[in-house]
């Protein structure tokens, strides 16, 4: 496909959550007059008795109904989720000589199906033909990091074959260099520190993720490595993979029906923790997920993670339970340069400020029966966060330990009763 609009049908494939078989789940094309994206679930999908919705909010499973989208240049939210973000887009522009104004649809088509986020793939054929997962192995970590940093610095290939492989499968998420690595039957997202970092960001992310786990929250697992040249690297477990199968995922940006990065200031208004809690309830996630989200909001406020935008939250489809669940927390990294006074996502209606009052205001929307019940959970979580820090702080360098010790003390003092 060479045009920026899908005048011909683009078929969307899904790896079934029950048996791993690939099926055509629907068809996408662009209205040549309005520019709206049009999606319809495939008749063959319904005739086979299948009914998984690939996006439970924007694309509920309704056989025969045509759904349109005007966000992302007409690309439906969940298909935008399957596109690479900043880093992957940069790689695609270099590889194909694309302009900065390249459409989301073009990125979707060019990024290839080998390593997309979630369980969707796309193609021009009515028969799914999806490459098996094939990522560099963990023993290649040093070479992988060296190549990623060379790409980031706009330098020639160190390993031409590895670079070709990386450009063929631009990974999900964020602006920092990253790639997927395989360890036996598990997959990890590798993110090296950069020479321009003011602190060891890779180490800080690893310790913060472990900190959340130690506090009893569901955070994605991580590992930290120091590779050749003393480079610091974090790898984050990919929750959208179960063995060699892919898992259906939808970003919070999609659930909240907001465009991120925001196309206008109005889009920022829709990114909200209480609204996300309500969407979790709407799509059938259990009450423990609503409270888990509340806990993550508090944790972000305590550690000073103001990169909590709606693409850094997601839901996954649990095939065993047959329902959508809040995905493990990921990309939780404290701002190393200053203690934020506000979060990116609204903490209550119309407010972003980090304060005990604002964090507790919309307690009902997180499923608490009373403000007292929410306050008790809040205070217990503060205790768990402090205890969790004692467990993980030995992993930090001296400068990061001092930074986060001071930050934790100040945050708990301001947020406690």
mmCIF file of C-alpha atoms in Angstrom:
data_model
loop_
_atom_site.group_PDB
_atom_site.id
_atom_site.type_symbol
_atom_site.label_atom_id
_atom_site.label_comp_id
_atom_site.label_asym_id
_atom_site.label_seq_id
_atom_site.Cartn_x
_atom_site.Cartn_y
_atom_site.Cartn_z
ATOM 1 C CA UNK A 1 0.000 0.000 0.000
ATOM 2 C CA UNK A 2 1.472 3.339 -1.015
ATOM 3 C CA UNK A 3 -1.372 5.789 -0.414
ATOM 4 C CA UNK A 4 -2.248 7.310 2.955
ATOM 5 C CA UNK A 5 -5.853 6.111 2.768
ATOM 6 C CA UNK A 6 -7.177 2.577 2.597
ATOM 7 C CA UNK A 7 -9.339 2.850 -0.521
ATOM 8 C CA UNK A 8 -9.093 -0.920 -0.836
ATOM 9 C CA UNK A 9 -10.095 -3.073 2.133
ATOM 10 C CA UNK A 10 -7.503 -3.726 4.791
ATOM 11 C CA UNK A 11 -8.254 -6.997 6.565
ATOM 12 C CA UNK A 12 -7.788 -7.224 10.305
ATOM 13 C CA UNK A 13 -6.657 -10.531 11.792
ATOM 14 C CA UNK A 14 -7.004 -11.752 15.362
ATOM 15 C CA UNK A 15 -5.143 -14.539 17.131
ATOM 16 C CA UNK A 16 -7.964 -16.297 18.961
ATOM 17 C CA UNK A 17 -7.551 -16.267 22.747
ATOM 18 C CA UNK A 18 -8.833 -19.833 23.084
ATOM 19 C CA UNK A 19 -6.756 -21.871 20.630
ATOM 20 C CA UNK A 20 -4.270 -19.454 19.054
ATOM 21 C CA UNK A 21 -5.684 -19.805 15.551
ATOM 22 C CA UNK A 22 -5.531 -16.698 13.349
ATOM 23 C CA UNK A 23 -8.857 -15.565 11.879
ATOM 24 C CA UNK A 24 -10.116 -12.607 9.878
ATOM 25 C CA UNK A 25 -11.938 -10.560 12.496
ATOM 26 C CA UNK A 26 -12.986 -7.628 10.346
ATOM 27 C CA UNK A 27 -12.420 -5.277 7.446
ATOM 28 C CA UNK A 28 -11.248 -1.671 7.465
ATOM 29 C CA UNK A 29 -11.329 0.962 4.750
ATOM 30 C CA UNK A 30 -11.453 4.735 4.444
ATOM 31 C CA UNK A 31 -14.418 6.664 3.117
ATOM 32 C CA UNK A 32 -12.914 8.576 0.155
ATOM 33 C CA UNK A 33 -15.329 11.489 0.631
ATOM 34 C CA UNK A 34 -15.390 12.085 4.404
ATOM 35 C CA UNK A 35 -12.026 10.534 5.324
ATOM 36 C CA UNK A 36 -13.739 8.563 8.091
ATOM 37 C CA UNK A 37 -12.437 5.099 8.858
ATOM 38 C CA UNK A 38 -14.997 2.319 8.416
ATOM 39 C CA UNK A 39 -14.794 -1.027 10.237
ATOM 40 C CA UNK A 40 -17.100 -4.010 10.040
ATOM 41 C CA UNK A 41 -16.750 -7.387 11.738
ATOM 42 C CA UNK A 42 -16.331 -10.113 9.112
ATOM 43 C CA UNK A 43 -19.359 -12.208 8.246
ATOM 44 C CA UNK A 44 -17.156 -15.303 8.431
ATOM 45 C CA UNK A 45 -16.208 -14.352 11.997
ATOM 46 C CA UNK A 46 -19.832 -14.241 13.096
ATOM 47 C CA UNK A 47 -20.741 -17.357 11.100
ATOM 48 C CA UNK A 48 -18.007 -19.275 12.910
ATOM 49 C CA UNK A 49 -19.717 -18.428 16.201
ATOM 50 C CA UNK A 50 -16.935 -16.098 17.304
ATOM 51 C CA UNK A 51 -17.790 -12.932 19.215
ATOM 52 C CA UNK A 52 -14.700 -11.456 20.869
ATOM 53 C CA UNK A 53 -14.778 -7.668 20.554
ATOM 54 C CA UNK A 54 -11.349 -6.312 19.655
ATOM 55 C CA UNK A 55 -12.283 -3.057 21.431
ATOM 56 C CA UNK A 56 -15.124 -3.434 23.957
ATOM 57 C CA UNK A 57 -15.898 0.312 23.988
ATOM 58 C CA UNK A 58 -15.471 1.610 20.437
ATOM 59 C CA UNK A 59 -15.996 -1.647 18.524
ATOM 60 C CA UNK A 60 -18.389 -3.870 20.491
ATOM 61 C CA UNK A 61 -19.190 -7.042 18.578
ATOM 62 C CA UNK A 62 -22.298 -6.311 16.500
ATOM 63 C CA UNK A 63 -22.455 -8.415 13.314
ATOM 64 C CA UNK A 64 -23.052 -6.424 10.136
ATOM 65 C CA UNK A 65 -22.813 -2.982 11.734
ATOM 66 C CA UNK A 66 -20.411 -0.505 10.152
ATOM 67 C CA UNK A 67 -18.536 1.627 12.697
ATOM 68 C CA UNK A 68 -16.732 4.801 11.718
ATOM 69 C CA UNK A 69 -13.912 6.778 13.288
ATOM 70 C CA UNK A 70 -12.530 10.269 12.734
ATOM 71 C CA UNK A 71 -9.733 10.106 15.300
ATOM 72 C CA UNK A 72 -6.178 9.453 14.101
ATOM 73 C CA UNK A 73 -7.048 10.404 10.551
ATOM 74 C CA UNK A 74 -9.855 7.846 10.492
ATOM 75 C CA UNK A 75 -7.966 4.925 12.026
ATOM 76 C CA UNK A 76 -9.991 3.222 14.748
ATOM 77 C CA UNK A 77 -8.526 3.486 18.232
ATOM 78 C CA UNK A 78 -7.596 -0.170 18.638
ATOM 79 C CA UNK A 79 -5.875 -0.176 15.242
ATOM 80 C CA UNK A 80 -3.958 2.918 16.307
ATOM 81 C CA UNK A 81 -2.944 0.895 19.382
ATOM 82 C CA UNK A 82 -1.414 -1.664 17.017
ATOM 83 C CA UNK A 83 0.782 1.032 15.433
ATOM 84 C CA UNK A 84 4.272 1.783 16.710
ATOM 85 C CA UNK A 85 4.646 4.947 18.764
ATOM 86 C CA UNK A 86 7.410 7.564 18.605
ATOM 87 C CA UNK A 87 10.455 5.285 18.454
ATOM 88 C CA UNK A 88 8.960 2.853 15.946
ATOM 89 C CA UNK A 89 7.631 5.707 13.831
ATOM 90 C CA UNK A 90 11.092 7.257 13.732
ATOM 91 C CA UNK A 91 12.532 3.973 12.477
ATOM 92 C CA UNK A 92 9.843 3.661 9.795
ATOM 93 C CA UNK A 93 10.409 7.211 8.576
ATOM 94 C CA UNK A 94 14.118 6.514 8.215
ATOM 95 C CA UNK A 95 13.584 3.174 6.507
ATOM 96 C CA UNK A 96 10.988 4.400 4.013
ATOM 97 C CA UNK A 97 11.844 8.106 3.681
ATOM 98 C CA UNK A 98 8.499 9.170 5.128
ATOM 99 C CA UNK A 99 7.557 12.731 6.064
ATOM 100 C CA UNK A 100 6.821 13.788 9.646
ATOM 101 C CA UNK A 101 3.187 14.166 8.585
ATOM 102 C CA UNK A 102 2.855 10.458 7.771
ATOM 103 C CA UNK A 103 -0.565 9.077 8.723
ATOM 104 C CA UNK A 104 -1.259 6.526 11.438
ATOM 105 C CA UNK A 105 -2.665 4.211 8.763
ATOM 106 C CA UNK A 106 0.616 4.257 6.866
ATOM 107 C CA UNK A 107 2.521 3.375 10.032
ATOM 108 C CA UNK A 108 0.076 0.544 10.681
ATOM 109 C CA UNK A 109 0.599 -1.003 7.263
ATOM 110 C CA UNK A 110 4.369 -0.537 7.085
ATOM 111 C CA UNK A 111 5.250 -1.723 10.591
ATOM 112 C CA UNK A 112 4.702 -5.394 9.812
ATOM 113 C CA UNK A 113 2.943 -8.048 11.872
ATOM 114 C CA UNK A 114 5.954 -9.698 13.468
ATOM 115 C CA UNK A 115 5.981 -7.776 16.736
ATOM 116 C CA UNK A 116 2.832 -5.697 17.114
ATOM 117 C CA UNK A 117 1.388 -4.826 20.491
ATOM 118 C CA UNK A 118 -1.546 -7.076 21.322
ATOM 119 C CA UNK A 119 -3.128 -9.810 19.213
ATOM 120 C CA UNK A 120 -4.092 -7.993 16.013
ATOM 121 C CA UNK A 121 -2.440 -8.052 12.602
ATOM 122 C CA UNK A 122 -3.413 -6.577 9.248
ATOM 123 C CA UNK A 123 -3.046 -7.458 5.586
ATOM 124 C CA UNK A 124 -4.518 -7.220 2.098
ATOM 125 C CA UNK A 125 -5.469 -10.908 1.959
ATOM 126 C CA UNK A 126 -8.663 -12.564 3.147
ATOM 127 C CA UNK A 127 -6.478 -15.378 4.501
ATOM 128 C CA UNK A 128 -4.366 -14.478 7.547
ATOM 129 C CA UNK A 129 -0.661 -14.831 6.886
ATOM 130 C CA UNK A 130 1.076 -13.689 10.057
ATOM 131 C CA UNK A 131 4.737 -14.162 10.864
ATOM 132 C CA UNK A 132 5.507 -16.136 13.989
ATOM 133 C CA UNK A 133 7.059 -14.293 16.889
ATOM 134 C CA UNK A 134 10.792 -14.173 16.301
ATOM 135 C CA UNK A 135 12.839 -11.828 18.460
ATOM 136 C CA UNK A 136 16.542 -11.638 19.297
ATOM 137 C CA UNK A 137 17.454 -13.977 22.149
ATOM 138 C CA UNK A 138 18.637 -12.836 25.554
ATOM 139 C CA UNK A 139 22.294 -13.797 24.879
ATOM 140 C CA UNK A 140 22.206 -11.145 22.111
ATOM 141 C CA UNK A 141 21.393 -8.421 24.641
ATOM 142 C CA UNK A 142 24.768 -6.654 24.380
ATOM 143 C CA UNK A 143 24.623 -6.551 20.589
ATOM 144 C CA UNK A 144 20.986 -5.476 20.673
ATOM 145 C CA UNK A 145 21.702 -2.561 23.014
ATOM 146 C CA UNK A 146 24.700 -1.469 20.957
ATOM 147 C CA UNK A 147 22.603 -1.446 17.782
ATOM 148 C CA UNK A 148 19.714 0.438 19.428
ATOM 149 C CA UNK A 149 22.064 3.146 20.659
ATOM 150 C CA UNK A 150 23.697 3.384 17.229
ATOM 151 C CA UNK A 151 20.266 3.872 15.654
ATOM 152 C CA UNK A 152 19.381 6.520 18.247
ATOM 153 C CA UNK A 153 22.632 8.361 17.476
ATOM 154 C CA UNK A 154 22.032 8.091 13.724
ATOM 155 C CA UNK A 155 25.217 6.056 13.274
ATOM 156 C CA UNK A 156 25.929 3.320 10.693
ATOM 157 C CA UNK A 157 25.014 -0.281 11.584
ATOM 158 C CA UNK A 158 27.241 -2.146 13.982
ATOM 159 C CA UNK A 159 25.503 -5.385 13.037
ATOM 160 C CA UNK A 160 23.770 -5.010 9.671
ATOM 161 C CA UNK A 161 21.683 -8.169 10.003
ATOM 162 C CA UNK A 162 20.441 -7.182 13.450
ATOM 163 C CA UNK A 163 19.605 -3.663 12.299
ATOM 164 C CA UNK A 164 17.599 -5.025 9.388
ATOM 165 C CA UNK A 165 15.688 -7.218 11.825
ATOM 166 C CA UNK A 166 14.980 -4.277 14.148
ATOM 167 C CA UNK A 167 13.719 -2.097 11.310
ATOM 168 C CA UNK A 168 11.434 -4.932 10.202
ATOM 169 C CA UNK A 169 9.747 -5.101 13.623
ATOM 170 C CA UNK A 170 9.592 -1.615 15.189
ATOM 171 C CA UNK A 171 8.426 -2.117 18.757
ATOM 172 C CA UNK A 172 5.621 -0.481 20.663
ATOM 173 C CA UNK A 173 5.573 2.519 22.892
ATOM 174 C CA UNK A 174 7.293 5.765 23.737
ATOM 175 C CA UNK A 175 10.135 7.866 22.418
ATOM 176 C CA UNK A 176 13.099 5.953 23.862
ATOM 177 C CA UNK A 177 14.970 3.242 21.916
ATOM 178 C CA UNK A 178 13.549 -0.202 22.556
ATOM 179 C CA UNK A 179 13.228 -3.688 21.115
ATOM 180 C CA UNK A 180 11.831 -7.051 22.114
ATOM 181 C CA UNK A 181 14.065 -9.856 23.350
ATOM 182 C CA UNK A 182 13.097 -13.476 23.905
ATOM 183 C CA UNK A 183 14.091 -15.567 26.921
ATOM 184 C CA UNK A 184 12.915 -19.151 26.427
ATOM 185 C CA UNK A 185 9.143 -18.726 25.987
ATOM 186 C CA UNK A 186 8.820 -15.251 27.502
ATOM 187 C CA UNK A 187 9.196 -11.867 25.811
ATOM 188 C CA UNK A 188 10.664 -8.702 27.274
ATOM 189 C CA UNK A 189 10.866 -5.103 26.092
ATOM 190 C CA UNK A 190 14.473 -3.913 26.312
ATOM 191 C CA UNK A 191 15.158 -0.224 27.036
ATOM 192 C CA UNK A 192 18.746 0.992 27.397
ATOM 193 C CA UNK A 193 19.773 4.146 29.204
ATOM 194 C CA UNK A 194 20.910 7.035 27.003
ATOM 195 C CA UNK A 195 24.076 9.145 27.219
ATOM 196 C CA UNK A 196 21.840 12.217 27.576
ATOM 197 C CA UNK A 197 20.050 10.919 30.690
ATOM 198 C CA UNK A 198 20.664 13.061 33.769
ATOM 199 C CA UNK A 199 20.297 9.980 35.997
ATOM 200 C CA UNK A 200 20.269 6.215 35.444
ATOM 201 C CA UNK A 201 16.728 6.057 34.037
ATOM 202 C CA UNK A 202 16.910 2.322 33.260
ATOM 203 C CA UNK A 203 17.804 1.515 36.868
ATOM 204 C CA UNK A 204 15.196 3.938 38.187
ATOM 205 C CA UNK A 205 12.469 2.318 36.079
ATOM 206 C CA UNK A 206 13.480 -1.169 37.198
ATOM 207 C CA UNK A 207 13.495 -0.266 40.878
ATOM 208 C CA UNK A 208 10.210 1.644 40.642
ATOM 209 C CA UNK A 209 8.493 -1.294 38.966
ATOM 210 C CA UNK A 210 9.822 -3.591 41.692
ATOM 211 C CA UNK A 211 8.753 -1.033 44.285
ATOM 212 C CA UNK A 212 5.168 -1.148 43.054
ATOM 213 C CA UNK A 213 5.208 -4.943 43.249
ATOM 214 C CA UNK A 214 6.635 -4.805 46.778
ATOM 215 C CA UNK A 215 3.780 -2.460 47.746
ATOM 216 C CA UNK A 216 1.263 -5.106 46.663
ATOM 217 C CA UNK A 217 0.242 -3.549 43.335
ATOM 218 C CA UNK A 218 0.197 -5.397 40.003
ATOM 219 C CA UNK A 219 3.217 -4.040 38.163
ATOM 220 C CA UNK A 220 4.925 -5.645 35.179
ATOM 221 C CA UNK A 221 8.029 -7.580 36.181
ATOM 222 C CA UNK A 222 11.441 -6.217 35.215
ATOM 223 C CA UNK A 223 15.116 -7.168 35.155
ATOM 224 C CA UNK A 224 18.136 -4.847 35.229
ATOM 225 C CA UNK A 225 21.420 -5.451 33.431
ATOM 226 C CA UNK A 226 24.736 -3.701 33.065
ATOM 227 C CA UNK A 227 26.108 -4.582 29.640
ATOM 228 C CA UNK A 228 29.323 -3.889 27.757
ATOM 229 C CA UNK A 229 30.667 -0.402 28.382
ATOM 230 C CA UNK A 230 28.795 -0.107 31.674
ATOM 231 C CA UNK A 231 25.508 0.680 29.930
ATOM 232 C CA UNK A 232 22.418 0.340 32.107
ATOM 233 C CA UNK A 233 19.484 -1.587 30.643
ATOM 234 C CA UNK A 234 16.012 -2.478 31.886
ATOM 235 C CA UNK A 235 13.863 -5.175 30.359
ATOM 236 C CA UNK A 236 10.138 -5.239 31.043
ATOM 237 C CA UNK A 237 7.990 -8.347 30.786
ATOM 238 C CA UNK A 238 5.516 -8.080 27.925
ATOM 239 C CA UNK A 239 2.075 -8.827 29.336
ATOM 240 C CA UNK A 240 0.671 -8.966 25.788
ATOM 241 C CA UNK A 241 2.443 -12.289 25.283
ATOM 242 C CA UNK A 242 1.642 -15.649 26.863
ATOM 243 C CA UNK A 243 4.341 -17.973 25.679
ATOM 244 C CA UNK A 244 4.339 -17.651 21.907
ATOM 245 C CA UNK A 245 0.745 -16.442 21.768
ATOM 246 C CA UNK A 246 -0.395 -12.857 21.554
ATOM 247 C CA UNK A 247 -2.907 -11.368 23.977
ATOM 248 C CA UNK A 248 -5.648 -8.884 23.080
ATOM 249 C CA UNK A 249 -4.916 -5.423 24.493
ATOM 250 C CA UNK A 250 -6.589 -2.025 24.372
ATOM 251 C CA UNK A 251 -4.993 1.188 25.620
ATOM 252 C CA UNK A 252 -6.692 3.469 28.128
ATOM 253 C CA UNK A 253 -6.565 6.184 25.450
ATOM 254 C CA UNK A 254 -8.861 3.984 23.365
ATOM 255 C CA UNK A 255 -11.190 3.139 26.261
ATOM 256 C CA UNK A 256 -11.481 6.818 27.154
ATOM 257 C CA UNK A 257 -11.941 7.786 23.490
ATOM 258 C CA UNK A 258 -9.221 10.426 23.656
ATOM 259 C CA UNK A 259 -6.543 11.012 21.073
ATOM 260 C CA UNK A 260 -3.015 10.697 22.452
ATOM 261 C CA UNK A 261 -0.775 12.496 21.826
ATOM 262 C CA UNK A 262 -3.642 15.011 21.995
ATOM 263 C CA UNK A 263 -4.639 16.646 18.731
ATOM 264 C CA UNK A 264 -6.224 19.502 20.698
ATOM 265 C CA UNK A 265 -6.424 20.686 24.334
ATOM 266 C CA UNK A 266 -9.892 19.135 24.554
ATOM 267 C CA UNK A 267 -8.366 15.647 24.195
ATOM 268 C CA UNK A 268 -6.354 16.145 27.379
ATOM 269 C CA UNK A 269 -9.557 16.776 29.340
ATOM 270 C CA UNK A 270 -10.788 13.246 28.737
ATOM 271 C CA UNK A 271 -7.781 11.489 30.267
ATOM 272 C CA UNK A 272 -9.010 10.704 33.763
ATOM 273 C CA UNK A 273 -8.445 8.019 36.397
ATOM 274 C CA UNK A 274 -12.066 8.098 37.643
ATOM 275 C CA UNK A 275 -13.372 7.866 34.076
ATOM 276 C CA UNK A 276 -11.045 4.940 33.416
ATOM 277 C CA UNK A 277 -12.341 3.203 36.543
ATOM 278 C CA UNK A 278 -15.860 3.596 35.190
ATOM 279 C CA UNK A 279 -14.816 2.161 31.837
ATOM 280 C CA UNK A 280 -13.297 -0.822 33.642
ATOM 281 C CA UNK A 281 -16.646 -1.386 35.313
ATOM 282 C CA UNK A 282 -18.454 -0.974 31.989
ATOM 283 C CA UNK A 283 -16.378 -3.614 30.189
ATOM 284 C CA UNK A 284 -16.741 -6.162 32.991
ATOM 285 C CA UNK A 285 -13.433 -5.858 34.851
ATOM 286 C CA UNK A 286 -13.865 -6.893 38.504
ATOM 287 C CA UNK A 287 -13.953 -4.433 41.459
ATOM 288 C CA UNK A 288 -10.397 -5.302 42.477
ATOM 289 C CA UNK A 289 -9.230 -3.723 39.204
ATOM 290 C CA UNK A 290 -11.020 -0.446 39.978
ATOM 291 C CA UNK A 291 -9.242 -0.263 43.319
ATOM 292 C CA UNK A 292 -5.956 -1.331 41.790
ATOM 293 C CA UNK A 293 -6.245 1.658 39.454
ATOM 294 C CA UNK A 294 -6.864 3.921 42.443
ATOM 295 C CA UNK A 295 -3.746 2.475 44.073
ATOM 296 C CA UNK A 296 -1.657 3.165 40.970
ATOM 297 C CA UNK A 297 -2.902 6.751 40.909
ATOM 298 C CA UNK A 298 -1.768 7.193 44.514
ATOM 299 C CA UNK A 299 1.554 5.474 43.807
ATOM 300 C CA UNK A 300 2.225 7.776 40.844
ATOM 301 C CA UNK A 301 1.455 10.771 43.057
ATOM 302 C CA UNK A 302 3.837 9.559 45.779
ATOM 303 C CA UNK A 303 6.811 8.745 43.523
ATOM 304 C CA UNK A 304 6.288 11.701 41.180
ATOM 305 C CA UNK A 305 5.532 9.855 37.946
ATOM 306 C CA UNK A 306 4.014 12.534 35.725
ATOM 307 C CA UNK A 307 4.334 10.405 32.575
ATOM 308 C CA UNK A 308 1.066 8.661 33.473
ATOM 309 C CA UNK A 309 -0.643 9.491 30.172
ATOM 310 C CA UNK A 310 -3.468 7.285 28.808
ATOM 311 C CA UNK A 311 -1.172 5.220 26.577
ATOM 312 C CA UNK A 312 0.668 4.136 29.715
ATOM 313 C CA UNK A 313 -2.437 2.325 30.985
ATOM 314 C CA UNK A 314 -4.187 -0.586 29.286
ATOM 315 C CA UNK A 315 -6.514 -3.566 29.591
ATOM 316 C CA UNK A 316 -5.887 -7.126 28.449
ATOM 317 C CA UNK A 317 -8.295 -9.924 27.630
ATOM 318 C CA UNK A 318 -7.968 -12.830 30.049
ATOM 319 C CA UNK A 319 -8.924 -15.902 28.035
ATOM 320 C CA UNK A 320 -9.148 -18.091 31.128
ATOM 321 C CA UNK A 321 -11.588 -15.750 32.842
ATOM 322 C CA UNK A 322 -13.315 -14.753 29.607
ATOM 323 C CA UNK A 323 -13.217 -11.046 30.432
ATOM 324 C CA UNK A 324 -11.168 -7.869 30.206
ATOM 325 C CA UNK A 325 -8.800 -7.022 33.060
ATOM 326 C CA UNK A 326 -6.618 -4.070 33.943
ATOM 327 C CA UNK A 327 -3.165 -4.774 32.524
ATOM 328 C CA UNK A 328 -0.107 -4.743 34.797
ATOM 329 C CA UNK A 329 1.325 -1.267 35.365
ATOM 330 C CA UNK A 330 4.164 -0.325 33.025
ATOM 331 C CA UNK A 331 6.359 2.693 32.208
ATOM 332 C CA UNK A 332 6.157 3.922 35.801
ATOM 333 C CA UNK A 333 9.196 6.186 36.104
ATOM 334 C CA UNK A 334 9.525 9.069 38.589
ATOM 335 C CA UNK A 335 10.416 12.452 37.161
ATOM 336 C CA UNK A 336 14.113 12.620 38.118
ATOM 337 C CA UNK A 337 14.471 16.389 37.773
ATOM 338 C CA UNK A 338 11.653 17.731 39.933
ATOM 339 C CA UNK A 339 8.777 16.619 42.110
ATOM 340 C CA UNK A 340 5.630 17.126 40.007
ATOM 341 C CA UNK A 341 2.734 19.021 41.508
ATOM 342 C CA UNK A 342 0.206 17.354 39.198
ATOM 343 C CA UNK A 343 -0.356 14.225 37.131
ATOM 344 C CA UNK A 344 -1.218 13.994 33.432
ATOM 345 C CA UNK A 345 -4.453 12.094 34.053
ATOM 346 C CA UNK A 346 -7.184 13.832 36.042
ATOM 347 C CA UNK A 347 -7.308 12.511 39.620
ATOM 348 C CA UNK A 348 -10.860 13.762 40.117
ATOM 349 C CA UNK A 349 -13.280 15.722 37.992
ATOM 350 C CA UNK A 350 -11.489 18.803 36.671
ATOM 351 C CA UNK A 351 -8.416 18.407 38.889
ATOM 352 C CA UNK A 352 -4.906 17.145 38.309
ATOM 353 C CA UNK A 353 -3.184 18.388 41.477
ATOM 354 C CA UNK A 354 -1.436 15.989 43.831
ATOM 355 C CA UNK A 355 -3.181 16.370 47.184
ATOM 356 C CA UNK A 356 -4.940 14.060 49.600
ATOM 357 C CA UNK A 357 -8.228 15.853 49.057
ATOM 358 C CA UNK A 358 -8.141 15.660 45.257
ATOM 359 C CA UNK A 359 -7.048 12.011 45.226
ATOM 360 C CA UNK A 360 -9.920 11.012 47.527
ATOM 361 C CA UNK A 361 -12.679 13.174 46.034
ATOM 362 C CA UNK A 362 -14.057 10.690 43.477
ATOM 363 C CA UNK A 363 -13.887 7.642 45.767
ATOM 364 C CA UNK A 364 -17.300 6.343 44.642
ATOM 365 C CA UNK A 365 -16.135 6.018 41.047
ATOM 366 C CA UNK A 366 -13.382 3.634 42.158
ATOM 367 C CA UNK A 367 -15.906 1.416 43.925
ATOM 368 C CA UNK A 368 -15.380 2.488 47.538
ATOM 369 C CA UNK A 369 -18.541 2.469 49.647
ATOM 370 C CA UNK A 370 -17.550 5.572 51.583
ATOM 371 C CA UNK A 371 -14.836 8.194 51.788
ATOM 372 C CA UNK A 372 -13.718 6.602 55.044
ATOM 373 C CA UNK A 373 -13.208 3.259 53.292
ATOM 374 C CA UNK A 374 -11.195 5.003 50.575
ATOM 375 C CA UNK A 375 -9.136 6.879 53.169
ATOM 376 C CA UNK A 376 -8.372 3.646 55.026
ATOM 377 C CA UNK A 377 -7.186 2.024 51.789
ATOM 378 C CA UNK A 378 -5.180 5.161 50.989
ATOM 379 C CA UNK A 379 -3.418 5.209 54.360
ATOM 380 C CA UNK A 380 -2.732 1.471 54.281
ATOM 381 C CA UNK A 381 -1.234 1.880 50.815
ATOM 382 C CA UNK A 382 1.054 4.669 52.040
ATOM 383 C CA UNK A 383 2.366 2.284 54.686
ATOM 384 C CA UNK A 384 2.884 -0.436 52.064
ATOM 385 C CA UNK A 385 4.653 1.999 49.742
ATOM 386 C CA UNK A 386 7.040 3.003 52.535
ATOM 387 C CA UNK A 387 7.677 -0.633 53.452
ATOM 388 C CA UNK A 388 8.188 -1.520 49.793
ATOM 389 C CA UNK A 389 10.790 1.212 49.412
ATOM 390 C CA UNK A 390 12.824 -0.278 52.252
ATOM 391 C CA UNK A 391 12.939 -3.539 50.271
ATOM 392 C CA UNK A 392 14.046 -2.023 46.971
ATOM 393 C CA UNK A 393 16.137 0.990 47.981
ATOM 394 C CA UNK A 394 19.358 -1.078 48.272
ATOM 395 C CA UNK A 395 19.095 -1.605 44.500
ATOM 396 C CA UNK A 396 19.438 2.116 43.827
ATOM 397 C CA UNK A 397 22.649 4.066 43.383
ATOM 398 C CA UNK A 398 23.512 6.451 46.213
ATOM 399 C CA UNK A 399 22.277 9.529 44.355
ATOM 400 C CA UNK A 400 18.977 7.914 43.337
ATOM 401 C CA UNK A 401 18.480 6.518 46.838
ATOM 402 C CA UNK A 402 18.861 9.997 48.336
ATOM 403 C CA UNK A 403 16.525 11.482 45.722
ATOM 404 C CA UNK A 404 13.750 8.955 46.260
ATOM 405 C CA UNK A 405 14.154 8.839 50.061
ATOM 406 C CA UNK A 406 13.628 12.596 50.219
ATOM 407 C CA UNK A 407 10.739 12.437 47.766
ATOM 408 C CA UNK A 408 8.979 9.631 49.640
ATOM 409 C CA UNK A 409 9.324 11.458 52.947
ATOM 410 C CA UNK A 410 7.941 14.708 51.530
ATOM 411 C CA UNK A 411 5.079 12.992 49.676
ATOM 412 C CA UNK A 412 3.958 10.929 52.661
ATOM 413 C CA UNK A 413 4.085 14.000 54.904
ATOM 414 C CA UNK A 414 1.850 15.970 52.539
ATOM 415 C CA UNK A 415 -0.562 13.100 51.765
ATOM 416 C CA UNK A 416 -1.009 11.626 55.229
ATOM 417 C CA UNK A 417 -3.845 12.622 57.551
#
